[in-house]
């Protein structure tokens, strides 16, 4: 158990819908990262937050957004969903930028 | 582009034998970290081992060790006394400031 929690575990929704994925980092970790793992793309970095502020952006679509709240949990919002958004979405946390990242169990999103 | 390359898509090894997974990377940073993550069928991302680039000594964690060649930008993982539970996808990742950049993974099958 990494100490990072993600909900829900599974999500099935239709195209055009909007969903919110939630992540709670390990106790004391200030950084939260979101990654997308799809079959043909491997693990792709989406976005990082550090202590409530956006720190870095990767290959995140404009339809996707995230935020980190004062209690340090984070949410990833995915809207206008397309079939290609089906993937495993991981949240990871670390104490700071240069430390190892610990991953949550992931949320499996299926868009039908 | 700063990439991580794993040239072995799949490898097989018998129980109790030793296997080495290869990884090369590219970076323009001086301070960075390298990681190996394991992803078993449960899809959980588990940190196996980390190596700080400024350290010359190769990292070791029980049966797992690395061969870090900084000049060659090479970072291989050696698994000794392989066990059935080592069957998983193994990802090499480079970290520095902010995101992790992952390789495409090596699928390792340990057979009895």
CSV table of C-alpha atoms in Angstrom, one decimal:
chain,number,residue,atom,x,y,z
A,1,UNK,CA,0.0,0.0,0.0
A,2,UNK,CA,1.6,3.2,-1.2
A,3,UNK,CA,-0.5,5.5,1.0
A,4,UNK,CA,-2.0,7.3,-2.0
A,5,UNK,CA,-5.7,6.7,-2.5
A,6,UNK,CA,-7.7,7.2,-5.6
A,7,UNK,CA,-11.5,7.0,-6.1
A,8,UNK,CA,-13.4,5.6,-7.8
A,9,UNK,CA,-11.6,2.4,-8.8
A,10,UNK,CA,-13.6,2.0,-12.0
A,11,UNK,CA,-15.8,4.4,-14.0
A,12,UNK,CA,-17.9,3.7,-17.0
A,13,UNK,CA,-19.5,6.5,-18.8
A,14,UNK,CA,-20.7,7.6,-22.2
A,15,UNK,CA,-19.1,9.9,-24.8
A,16,UNK,CA,-19.7,13.5,-24.2
A,17,UNK,CA,-20.0,13.2,-20.4
A,18,UNK,CA,-17.9,14.7,-17.7
A,19,UNK,CA,-16.2,12.8,-14.8
A,20,UNK,CA,-14.1,13.7,-11.8
A,21,UNK,CA,-11.3,11.6,-10.5
A,22,UNK,CA,-10.1,12.1,-6.9
A,23,UNK,CA,-6.7,11.6,-5.3
A,24,UNK,CA,-5.4,11.9,-1.8
A,25,UNK,CA,-1.7,12.0,-1.5
A,26,UNK,CA,0.5,10.3,1.1
A,27,UNK,CA,0.5,12.1,4.5
A,28,UNK,CA,3.0,15.0,4.3
A,29,UNK,CA,3.5,14.9,0.5
A,30,UNK,CA,2.9,18.3,-1.1
A,31,UNK,CA,3.2,17.3,-4.8
A,32,UNK,CA,0.5,15.5,-6.7
A,33,UNK,CA,1.0,14.2,-10.2
A,34,UNK,CA,-1.5,12.8,-12.7
A,35,UNK,CA,-0.6,10.3,-15.4
A,36,UNK,CA,-2.6,8.6,-18.1
A,37,UNK,CA,-1.8,5.0,-19.1
A,38,UNK,CA,-3.5,3.8,-22.3
A,39,UNK,CA,-2.6,0.6,-24.2
A,40,UNK,CA,-0.9,2.3,-27.1
A,41,UNK,CA,0.6,5.4,-25.4
A,42,UNK,CA,2.3,4.0,-22.3
A,43,UNK,CA,2.5,6.3,-19.2
A,44,UNK,CA,2.0,9.9,-20.0
A,45,UNK,CA,2.4,12.8,-17.6
A,46,UNK,CA,-0.6,15.1,-17.5
A,47,UNK,CA,-0.1,17.7,-14.8
A,48,UNK,CA,1.6,18.4,-11.4
A,49,UNK,CA,0.4,20.4,-8.5
A,50,UNK,CA,2.6,21.5,-5.6
A,51,UNK,CA,1.0,22.8,-2.4
A,52,UNK,CA,-2.1,24.0,-4.3
A,53,UNK,CA,-0.4,25.5,-7.2
A,54,UNK,CA,0.1,24.2,-10.7
A,55,UNK,CA,3.7,23.4,-11.1
A,56,UNK,CA,4.0,21.6,-14.5
A,57,UNK,CA,1.9,20.6,-17.4
A,58,UNK,CA,2.4,17.7,-19.8
A,59,UNK,CA,0.3,16.3,-22.6
A,60,UNK,CA,-3.0,17.4,-21.0
A,61,UNK,CA,-5.9,18.1,-23.3
A,62,UNK,CA,-7.8,21.3,-23.0
A,63,UNK,CA,-10.9,19.2,-22.1
A,64,UNK,CA,-9.0,18.1,-19.0
A,65,UNK,CA,-8.4,20.2,-15.9
A,66,UNK,CA,-7.2,19.6,-12.4
A,67,UNK,CA,-6.8,21.3,-9.1
A,68,UNK,CA,-5.3,20.7,-5.7
A,69,UNK,CA,-7.3,21.8,-2.6
A,70,UNK,CA,-6.0,23.2,0.7
A,71,UNK,CA,-6.1,19.8,2.3
A,72,UNK,CA,-3.8,18.7,-0.6
A,73,UNK,CA,-6.2,16.3,-2.2
A,74,UNK,CA,-6.5,16.7,-5.9
A,75,UNK,CA,-9.2,16.2,-8.6
A,76,UNK,CA,-8.8,15.6,-12.3
A,77,UNK,CA,-11.8,16.7,-14.3
A,78,UNK,CA,-12.3,15.1,-17.7
A,79,UNK,CA,-15.1,16.6,-19.9
A,80,UNK,CA,-16.6,16.0,-23.4
A,81,UNK,CA,-15.3,12.5,-23.1
A,82,UNK,CA,-14.3,10.6,-26.2
A,83,UNK,CA,-13.7,6.9,-26.7
A,84,UNK,CA,-9.9,7.5,-26.8
A,85,UNK,CA,-10.0,8.8,-23.3
A,86,UNK,CA,-10.5,5.3,-22.0
A,87,UNK,CA,-7.4,4.6,-20.0
A,88,UNK,CA,-6.0,4.0,-16.5
A,89,UNK,CA,-5.5,7.3,-14.7
A,90,UNK,CA,-2.9,7.3,-12.0
A,91,UNK,CA,-2.2,9.8,-9.3
A,92,UNK,CA,1.2,9.9,-7.7
A,93,UNK,CA,2.6,12.0,-4.8
A,94,UNK,CA,6.0,13.0,-3.6
A,95,UNK,CA,7.5,15.0,-0.8
A,96,UNK,CA,9.1,17.4,-3.3
A,97,UNK,CA,10.0,17.6,-6.9
A,98,UNK,CA,13.1,15.5,-6.8
A,99,UNK,CA,11.9,12.7,-4.7
A,100,UNK,CA,10.5,9.4,-5.8
A,101,UNK,CA,6.8,9.3,-6.6
A,102,UNK,CA,4.4,6.9,-5.0
A,103,UNK,CA,1.5,5.8,-7.1
A,104,UNK,CA,-2.1,5.3,-6.2
A,105,UNK,CA,-4.0,2.2,-7.4
A,106,UNK,CA,-5.4,4.1,-10.4
A,107,UNK,CA,-8.9,4.8,-11.8
A,108,UNK,CA,-9.9,2.8,-14.8
A,109,UNK,CA,-12.0,4.9,-17.0
A,110,UNK,CA,-14.1,3.3,-19.8
A,111,UNK,CA,-15.9,5.6,-22.2
A,112,UNK,CA,-18.6,3.8,-24.3
B,1,UNK,CA,13.1,15.4,-26.6
B,2,UNK,CA,14.2,13.8,-23.4
B,3,UNK,CA,13.4,10.2,-23.7
B,4,UNK,CA,13.8,6.9,-21.9
B,5,UNK,CA,14.3,3.8,-24.1
B,6,UNK,CA,13.7,0.2,-23.1
B,7,UNK,CA,14.8,-2.0,-26.0
B,8,UNK,CA,13.5,-5.3,-24.7
B,9,UNK,CA,9.7,-5.6,-25.0
B,10,UNK,CA,9.6,-9.0,-23.4
B,11,UNK,CA,11.9,-11.2,-21.5
B,12,UNK,CA,11.6,-14.7,-19.9
B,13,UNK,CA,13.5,-16.2,-17.1
B,14,UNK,CA,13.2,-19.3,-15.0
B,15,UNK,CA,12.8,-19.2,-11.3
B,16,UNK,CA,16.0,-18.7,-9.3
B,17,UNK,CA,17.9,-17.4,-12.3
B,18,UNK,CA,19.2,-13.9,-12.8
B,19,UNK,CA,17.9,-11.5,-15.4
B,20,UNK,CA,18.9,-8.0,-16.5
B,21,UNK,CA,16.6,-5.4,-18.0
B,22,UNK,CA,18.1,-2.6,-20.0
B,23,UNK,CA,17.3,1.1,-20.1
B,24,UNK,CA,18.9,4.1,-21.7
B,25,UNK,CA,17.9,7.7,-21.3
B,26,UNK,CA,18.5,11.1,-22.5
B,27,UNK,CA,18.7,14.2,-20.4
B,28,UNK,CA,20.2,17.7,-20.4
B,29,UNK,CA,19.9,18.0,-16.6
B,30,UNK,CA,22.8,17.5,-14.2
B,31,UNK,CA,20.7,16.6,-11.2
B,32,UNK,CA,18.2,13.8,-11.8
B,33,UNK,CA,17.0,10.5,-10.5
B,34,UNK,CA,16.4,7.2,-12.1
B,35,UNK,CA,13.8,4.7,-11.1
B,36,UNK,CA,12.5,1.3,-11.8
B,37,UNK,CA,8.8,0.6,-11.3
B,38,UNK,CA,7.1,-2.7,-11.4
B,39,UNK,CA,3.5,-3.1,-12.6
B,40,UNK,CA,2.1,-6.5,-11.9
B,41,UNK,CA,-1.2,-7.7,-13.3
B,42,UNK,CA,-3.0,-5.8,-10.7
B,43,UNK,CA,-1.8,-2.7,-12.6
B,44,UNK,CA,-0.5,-1.1,-9.4
B,45,UNK,CA,2.7,0.9,-10.0
B,46,UNK,CA,5.3,-0.2,-7.4
B,47,UNK,CA,8.6,1.5,-6.9
B,48,UNK,CA,11.4,-1.0,-7.0
B,49,UNK,CA,14.6,1.0,-6.8
B,50,UNK,CA,15.9,4.5,-7.2
B,51,UNK,CA,19.3,5.9,-8.2
B,52,UNK,CA,20.5,9.5,-7.7
B,53,UNK,CA,22.6,10.6,-10.6
B,54,UNK,CA,25.2,12.3,-8.4
B,55,UNK,CA,25.9,9.0,-6.6
B,56,UNK,CA,28.5,6.7,-8.2
B,57,UNK,CA,27.5,3.7,-6.1
B,58,UNK,CA,24.9,1.5,-7.7
B,59,UNK,CA,21.7,1.2,-5.7
B,60,UNK,CA,20.7,-2.2,-4.3
B,61,UNK,CA,17.4,-3.3,-2.7
B,62,UNK,CA,17.5,-7.0,-1.7
B,63,UNK,CA,17.4,-9.0,-4.9
B,64,UNK,CA,17.2,-5.9,-7.1
B,65,UNK,CA,20.3,-4.0,-8.1
B,66,UNK,CA,21.2,-1.5,-10.8
B,67,UNK,CA,24.1,-0.9,-13.1
B,68,UNK,CA,24.2,2.9,-13.5
B,69,UNK,CA,26.6,4.1,-16.2
B,70,UNK,CA,26.2,7.9,-16.2
B,71,UNK,CA,28.4,8.7,-19.2
B,72,UNK,CA,26.7,6.1,-21.3
B,73,UNK,CA,23.3,7.2,-19.9
B,74,UNK,CA,22.5,3.6,-19.1
B,75,UNK,CA,20.5,2.3,-16.2
B,76,UNK,CA,19.9,-1.5,-16.1
B,77,UNK,CA,18.0,-3.5,-13.5
B,78,UNK,CA,19.3,-6.9,-12.3
B,79,UNK,CA,16.9,-9.2,-10.6
B,80,UNK,CA,18.7,-12.1,-8.8
B,81,UNK,CA,17.1,-15.3,-7.7
B,82,UNK,CA,13.9,-14.5,-9.7
B,83,UNK,CA,10.6,-15.5,-8.2
B,84,UNK,CA,7.2,-16.1,-9.7
B,85,UNK,CA,6.0,-12.9,-8.1
B,86,UNK,CA,8.5,-10.9,-10.1
B,87,UNK,CA,6.3,-11.5,-13.2
B,88,UNK,CA,5.3,-8.0,-14.2
B,89,UNK,CA,5.8,-5.1,-16.5
B,90,UNK,CA,8.9,-3.2,-15.5
B,91,UNK,CA,9.2,0.5,-16.4
B,92,UNK,CA,12.4,2.6,-16.3
B,93,UNK,CA,11.8,6.2,-15.5
B,94,UNK,CA,13.8,9.4,-15.3
B,95,UNK,CA,12.9,12.0,-12.9
B,96,UNK,CA,14.3,15.4,-12.2
B,97,UNK,CA,12.3,18.4,-11.5
B,98,UNK,CA,8.6,17.7,-11.8
B,99,UNK,CA,7.4,14.9,-14.0
B,100,UNK,CA,8.7,11.3,-14.5
B,101,UNK,CA,9.4,10.3,-18.1
B,102,UNK,CA,8.8,6.6,-18.6
B,103,UNK,CA,10.1,4.0,-21.0
B,104,UNK,CA,7.7,1.8,-22.9
B,105,UNK,CA,8.3,-1.1,-20.4
B,106,UNK,CA,9.7,-4.6,-20.5
B,107,UNK,CA,7.3,-7.5,-19.8
B,108,UNK,CA,9.1,-10.1,-17.6
B,109,UNK,CA,7.7,-13.6,-17.3
B,110,UNK,CA,9.2,-15.8,-14.6
B,111,UNK,CA,8.4,-19.5,-15.1
B,112,UNK,CA,8.8,-22.4,-12.8
